[in-house]
mmCIF file of C-alpha atoms in Angstrom:
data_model
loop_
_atom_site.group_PDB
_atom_site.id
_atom_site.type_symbol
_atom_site.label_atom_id
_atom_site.label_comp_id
_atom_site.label_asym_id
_atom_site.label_seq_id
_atom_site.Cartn_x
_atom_site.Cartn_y
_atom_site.Cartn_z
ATOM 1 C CA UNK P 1 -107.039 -114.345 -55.268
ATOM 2 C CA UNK P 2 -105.443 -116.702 -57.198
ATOM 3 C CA UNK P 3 -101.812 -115.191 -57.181
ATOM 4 C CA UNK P 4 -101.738 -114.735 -53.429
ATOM 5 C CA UNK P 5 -102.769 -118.528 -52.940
ATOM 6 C CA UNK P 6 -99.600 -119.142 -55.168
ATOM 7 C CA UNK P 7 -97.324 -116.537 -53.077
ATOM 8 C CA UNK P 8 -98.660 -118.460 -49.902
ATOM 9 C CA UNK P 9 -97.158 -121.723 -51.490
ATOM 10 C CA UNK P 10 -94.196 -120.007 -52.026
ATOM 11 C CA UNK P 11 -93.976 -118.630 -48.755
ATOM 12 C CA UNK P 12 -94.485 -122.274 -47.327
ATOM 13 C CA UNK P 13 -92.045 -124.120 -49.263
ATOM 14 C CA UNK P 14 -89.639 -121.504 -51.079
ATOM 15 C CA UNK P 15 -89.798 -119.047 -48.650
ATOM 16 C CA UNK P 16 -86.531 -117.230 -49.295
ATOM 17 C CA UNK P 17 -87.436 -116.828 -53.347
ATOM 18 C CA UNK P 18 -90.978 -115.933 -52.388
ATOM 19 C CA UNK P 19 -89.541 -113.017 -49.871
ATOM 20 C CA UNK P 20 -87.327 -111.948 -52.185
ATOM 21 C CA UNK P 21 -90.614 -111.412 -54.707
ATOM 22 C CA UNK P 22 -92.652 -109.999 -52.334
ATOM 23 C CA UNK P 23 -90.015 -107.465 -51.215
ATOM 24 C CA UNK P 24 -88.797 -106.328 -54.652
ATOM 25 C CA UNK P 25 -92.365 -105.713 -55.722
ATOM 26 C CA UNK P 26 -93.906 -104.155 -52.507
ATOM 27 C CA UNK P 27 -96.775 -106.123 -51.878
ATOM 28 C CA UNK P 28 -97.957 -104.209 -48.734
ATOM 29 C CA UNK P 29 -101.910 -104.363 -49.893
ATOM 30 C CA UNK P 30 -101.385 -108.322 -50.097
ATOM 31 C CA UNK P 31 -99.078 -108.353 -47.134
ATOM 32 C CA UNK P 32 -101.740 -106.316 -44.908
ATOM 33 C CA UNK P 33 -104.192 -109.184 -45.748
ATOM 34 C CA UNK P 34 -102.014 -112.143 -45.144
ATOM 35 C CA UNK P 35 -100.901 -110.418 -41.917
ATOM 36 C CA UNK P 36 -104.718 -109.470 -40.304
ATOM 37 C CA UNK P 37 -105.924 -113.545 -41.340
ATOM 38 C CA UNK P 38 -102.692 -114.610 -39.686
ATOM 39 C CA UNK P 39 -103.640 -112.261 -36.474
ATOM 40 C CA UNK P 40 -107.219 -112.712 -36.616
ATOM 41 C CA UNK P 41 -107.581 -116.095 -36.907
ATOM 42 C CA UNK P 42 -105.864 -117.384 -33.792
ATOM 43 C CA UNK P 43 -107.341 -114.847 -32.302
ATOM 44 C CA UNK P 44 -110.536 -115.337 -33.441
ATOM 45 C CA UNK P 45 -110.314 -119.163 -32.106
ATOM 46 C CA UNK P 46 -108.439 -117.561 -28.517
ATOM 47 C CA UNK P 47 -111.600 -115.638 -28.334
ATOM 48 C CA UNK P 48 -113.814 -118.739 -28.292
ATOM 49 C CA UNK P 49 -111.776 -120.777 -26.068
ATOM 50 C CA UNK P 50 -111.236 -118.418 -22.978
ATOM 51 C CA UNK P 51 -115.064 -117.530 -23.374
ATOM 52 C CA UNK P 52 -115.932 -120.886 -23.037
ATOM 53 C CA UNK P 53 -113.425 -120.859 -19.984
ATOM 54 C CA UNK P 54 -115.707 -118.527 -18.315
ATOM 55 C CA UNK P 55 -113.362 -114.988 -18.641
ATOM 56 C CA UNK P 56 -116.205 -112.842 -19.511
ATOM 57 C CA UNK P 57 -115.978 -109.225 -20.632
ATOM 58 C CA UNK P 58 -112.090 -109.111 -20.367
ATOM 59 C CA UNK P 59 -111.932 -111.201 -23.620
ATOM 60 C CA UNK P 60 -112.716 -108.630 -25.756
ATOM 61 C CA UNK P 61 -110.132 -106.540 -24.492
ATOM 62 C CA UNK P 62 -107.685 -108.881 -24.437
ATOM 63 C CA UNK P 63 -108.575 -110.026 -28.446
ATOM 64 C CA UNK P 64 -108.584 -106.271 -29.309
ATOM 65 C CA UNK P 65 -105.585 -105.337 -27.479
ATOM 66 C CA UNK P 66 -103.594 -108.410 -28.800
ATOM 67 C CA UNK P 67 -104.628 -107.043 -32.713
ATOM 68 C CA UNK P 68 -103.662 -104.068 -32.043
ATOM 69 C CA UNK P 69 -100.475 -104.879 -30.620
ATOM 70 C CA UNK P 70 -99.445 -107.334 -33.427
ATOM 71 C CA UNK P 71 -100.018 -104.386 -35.813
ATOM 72 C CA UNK P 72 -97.912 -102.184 -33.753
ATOM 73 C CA UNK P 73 -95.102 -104.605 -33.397
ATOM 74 C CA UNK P 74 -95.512 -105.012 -36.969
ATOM 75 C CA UNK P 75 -94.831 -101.882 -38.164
ATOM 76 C CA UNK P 76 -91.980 -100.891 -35.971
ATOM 77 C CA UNK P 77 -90.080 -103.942 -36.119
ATOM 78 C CA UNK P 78 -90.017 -103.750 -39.582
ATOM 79 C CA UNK P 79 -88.481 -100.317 -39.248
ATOM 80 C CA UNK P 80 -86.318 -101.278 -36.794
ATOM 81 C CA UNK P 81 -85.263 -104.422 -38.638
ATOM 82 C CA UNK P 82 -84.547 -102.159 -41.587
ATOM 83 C CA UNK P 83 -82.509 -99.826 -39.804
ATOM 84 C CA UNK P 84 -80.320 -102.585 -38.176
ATOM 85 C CA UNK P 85 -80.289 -104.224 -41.915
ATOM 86 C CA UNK P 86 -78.569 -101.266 -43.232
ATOM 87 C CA UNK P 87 -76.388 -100.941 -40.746
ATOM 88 C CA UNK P 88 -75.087 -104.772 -41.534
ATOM 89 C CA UNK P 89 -74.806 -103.736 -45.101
ATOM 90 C CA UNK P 90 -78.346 -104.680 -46.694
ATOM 91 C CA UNK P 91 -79.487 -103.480 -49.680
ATOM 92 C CA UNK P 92 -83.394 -102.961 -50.028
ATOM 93 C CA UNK P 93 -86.074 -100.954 -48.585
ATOM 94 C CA UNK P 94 -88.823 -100.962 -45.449
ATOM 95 C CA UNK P 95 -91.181 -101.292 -47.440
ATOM 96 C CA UNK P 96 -90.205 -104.478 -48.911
ATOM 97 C CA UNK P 97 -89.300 -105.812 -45.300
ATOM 98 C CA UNK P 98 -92.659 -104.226 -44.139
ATOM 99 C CA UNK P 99 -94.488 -106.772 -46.726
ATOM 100 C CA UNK P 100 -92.265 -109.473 -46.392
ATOM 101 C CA UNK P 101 -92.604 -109.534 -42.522
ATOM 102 C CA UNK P 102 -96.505 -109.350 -43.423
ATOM 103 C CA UNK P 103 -96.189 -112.581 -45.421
ATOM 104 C CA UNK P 104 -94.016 -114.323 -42.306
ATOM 105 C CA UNK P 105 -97.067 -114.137 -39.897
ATOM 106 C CA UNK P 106 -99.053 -116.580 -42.173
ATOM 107 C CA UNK P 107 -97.871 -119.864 -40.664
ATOM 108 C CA UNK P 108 -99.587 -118.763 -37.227
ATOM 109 C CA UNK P 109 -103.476 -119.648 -38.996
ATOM 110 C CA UNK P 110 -101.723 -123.207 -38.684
ATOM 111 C CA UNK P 111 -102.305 -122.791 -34.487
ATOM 112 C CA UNK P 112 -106.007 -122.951 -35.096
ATOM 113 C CA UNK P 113 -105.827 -126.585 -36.355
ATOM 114 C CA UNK P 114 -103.198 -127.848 -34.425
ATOM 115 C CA UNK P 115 -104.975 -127.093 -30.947
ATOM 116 C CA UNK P 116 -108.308 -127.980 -32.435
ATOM 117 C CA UNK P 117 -106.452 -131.469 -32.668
ATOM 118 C CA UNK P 118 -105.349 -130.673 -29.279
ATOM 119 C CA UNK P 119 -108.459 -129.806 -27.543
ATOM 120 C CA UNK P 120 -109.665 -133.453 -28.352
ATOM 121 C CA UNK P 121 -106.406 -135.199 -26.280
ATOM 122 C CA UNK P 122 -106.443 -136.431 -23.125
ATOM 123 C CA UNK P 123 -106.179 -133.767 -20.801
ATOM 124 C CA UNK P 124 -102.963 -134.916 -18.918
ATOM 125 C CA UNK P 125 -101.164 -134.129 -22.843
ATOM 126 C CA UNK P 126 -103.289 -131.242 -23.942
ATOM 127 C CA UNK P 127 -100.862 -128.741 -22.740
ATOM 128 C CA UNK P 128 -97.901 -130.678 -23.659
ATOM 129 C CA UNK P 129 -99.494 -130.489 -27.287
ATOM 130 C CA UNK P 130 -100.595 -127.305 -27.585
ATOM 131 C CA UNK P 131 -97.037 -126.030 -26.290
ATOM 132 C CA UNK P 132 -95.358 -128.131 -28.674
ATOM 133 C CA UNK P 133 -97.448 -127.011 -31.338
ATOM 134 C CA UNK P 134 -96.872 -123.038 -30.418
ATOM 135 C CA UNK P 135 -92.959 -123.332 -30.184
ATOM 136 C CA UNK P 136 -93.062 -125.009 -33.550
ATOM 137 C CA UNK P 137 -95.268 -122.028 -35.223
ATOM 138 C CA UNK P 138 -92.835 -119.747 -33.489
ATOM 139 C CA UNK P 139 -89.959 -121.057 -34.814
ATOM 140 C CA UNK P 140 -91.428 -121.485 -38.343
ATOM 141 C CA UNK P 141 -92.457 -117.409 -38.163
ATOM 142 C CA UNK P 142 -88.979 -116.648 -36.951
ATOM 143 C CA UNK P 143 -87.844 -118.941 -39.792
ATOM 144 C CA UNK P 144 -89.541 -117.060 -42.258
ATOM 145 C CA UNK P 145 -88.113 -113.524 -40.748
ATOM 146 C CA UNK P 146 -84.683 -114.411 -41.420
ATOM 147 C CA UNK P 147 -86.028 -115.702 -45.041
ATOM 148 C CA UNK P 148 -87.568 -112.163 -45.173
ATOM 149 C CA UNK P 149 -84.590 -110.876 -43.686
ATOM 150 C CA UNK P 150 -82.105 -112.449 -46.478
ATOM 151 C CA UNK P 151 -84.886 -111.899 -49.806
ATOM 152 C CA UNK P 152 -85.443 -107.813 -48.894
ATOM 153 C CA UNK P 153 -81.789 -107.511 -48.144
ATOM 154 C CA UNK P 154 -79.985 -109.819 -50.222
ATOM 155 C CA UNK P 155 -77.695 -111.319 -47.066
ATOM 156 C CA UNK P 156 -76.615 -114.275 -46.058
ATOM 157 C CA UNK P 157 -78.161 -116.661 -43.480
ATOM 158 C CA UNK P 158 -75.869 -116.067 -40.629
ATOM 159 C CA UNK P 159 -76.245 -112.032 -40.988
ATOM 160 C CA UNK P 160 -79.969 -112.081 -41.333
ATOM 161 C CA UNK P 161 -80.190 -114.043 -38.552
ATOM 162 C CA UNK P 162 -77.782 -111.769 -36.439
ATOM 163 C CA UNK P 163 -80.041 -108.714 -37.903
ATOM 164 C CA UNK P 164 -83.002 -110.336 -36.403
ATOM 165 C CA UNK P 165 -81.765 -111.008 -33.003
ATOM 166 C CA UNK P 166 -79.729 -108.017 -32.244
ATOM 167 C CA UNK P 167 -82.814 -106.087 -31.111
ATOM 168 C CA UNK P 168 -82.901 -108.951 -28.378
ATOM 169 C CA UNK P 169 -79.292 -108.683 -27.653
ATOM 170 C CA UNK P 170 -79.368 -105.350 -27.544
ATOM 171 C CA UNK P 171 -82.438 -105.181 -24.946
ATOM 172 C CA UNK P 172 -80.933 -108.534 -22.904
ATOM 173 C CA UNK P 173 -77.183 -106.065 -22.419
ATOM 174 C CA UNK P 174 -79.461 -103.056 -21.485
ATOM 175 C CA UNK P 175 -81.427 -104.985 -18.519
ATOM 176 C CA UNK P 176 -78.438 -106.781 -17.516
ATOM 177 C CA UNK P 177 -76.387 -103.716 -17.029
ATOM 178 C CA UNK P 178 -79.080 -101.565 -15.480
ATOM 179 C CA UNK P 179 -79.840 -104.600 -12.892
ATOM 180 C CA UNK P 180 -76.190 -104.210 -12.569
ATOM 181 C CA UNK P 181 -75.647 -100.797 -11.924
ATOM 182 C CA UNK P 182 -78.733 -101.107 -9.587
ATOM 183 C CA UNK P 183 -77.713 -103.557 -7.453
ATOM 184 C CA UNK P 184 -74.648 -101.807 -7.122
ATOM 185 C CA UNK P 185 -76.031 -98.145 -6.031
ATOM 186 C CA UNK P 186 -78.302 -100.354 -3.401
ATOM 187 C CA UNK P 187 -75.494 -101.885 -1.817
ATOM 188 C CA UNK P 188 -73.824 -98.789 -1.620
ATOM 189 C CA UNK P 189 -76.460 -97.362 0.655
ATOM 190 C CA UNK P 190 -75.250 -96.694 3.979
ATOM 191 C CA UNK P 191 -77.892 -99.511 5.761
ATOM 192 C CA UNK P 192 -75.969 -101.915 3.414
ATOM 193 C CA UNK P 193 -72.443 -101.550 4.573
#
């Protein structure tokens, strides 16, 4: 227990040395445990807080189907991130990423204080402070990506970063041409002209 308190540090405050680490030596086991506390967690403390705003039954489903989607989205970005990597010229393997990425969830167990701290506030701020607080831990996850990014692959800032955003670029020029192309077929519909 010891050693994965001491990657954690590392992950916090020398994240790109402590990806590169946890890449070269694999640690999926420790990276599956980081990753369900980082999920579990906030989720855990989402569970409490839309009970106690009266949802009912649907917050089990929504819990359960927010785990399992954070898996999912675990496990194939990391394979997609690996693929684009190697396409950019990266040297390392999925399975490093796959653990890396693991390690990158851990700053969202922060969210769990931060809105605790929140909850307290007036109410006119809570929401300001509880966004705030989100788009920080957000950032800081997609921080550590591009660290994971760079340690697994061995790349430089700029083309991690571009690794970890072309799946949105990608997905932004597919929607954006087939709204395109849609518009244009309506219009060319005889009621149109």
């Amino acid at each position: 227990m010891g050693y994965l308190l001491e990657i954690l540090y590392d992950v916090l405050f020398h994240p790109v040395a402590a990806m590169d680490n946890i890449a070269s030596r694999r640690l999926v086991g420790k990276g599956l445990i980081v990753f369900i506390i980082s999920i579990l967690l906030p989720s855990w403390a989402m569970w409490f807080g839309l009970k106690a705003a009266g949802i009912g039954q649907a917050v089990n489903v929504i819990v359960i189907m927010h785990m399992i989607g954070s898996l999912l989205l675990w496990f194939f970005g990391a394979a997609l991130l690996h693929l684009i990597a190697e396409f950019f010229g990266g040297r390392g393997t999925a399975m490093g990423l796959f653990a890396a990425l693991g390690f990158a969830q851990f700053p969202r167990v922060f969210m769990v204080p931060l809105w605790v701290v929140a909850a307290v506030l007036p109410e006119g701020i809570r929401p300001v402070i509880m966004g705030i607080s989100a788009l920080v831990i957000l950032f800081w996850v997609l921080a550590l990506h591009v660290a994971a990014l760079k340690g697994a692959y061995g790349m430089g800032g700029i083309k991690a970063t571009l690794v970890l955003i072309m799946p949105f670029l990608v997905l932004t020029l597919f929607t954006v041409a087939m709204v395109t192309f849609v518009s244009v077929q309506f219009m060319q519909w005889p009621q149109w002209s």
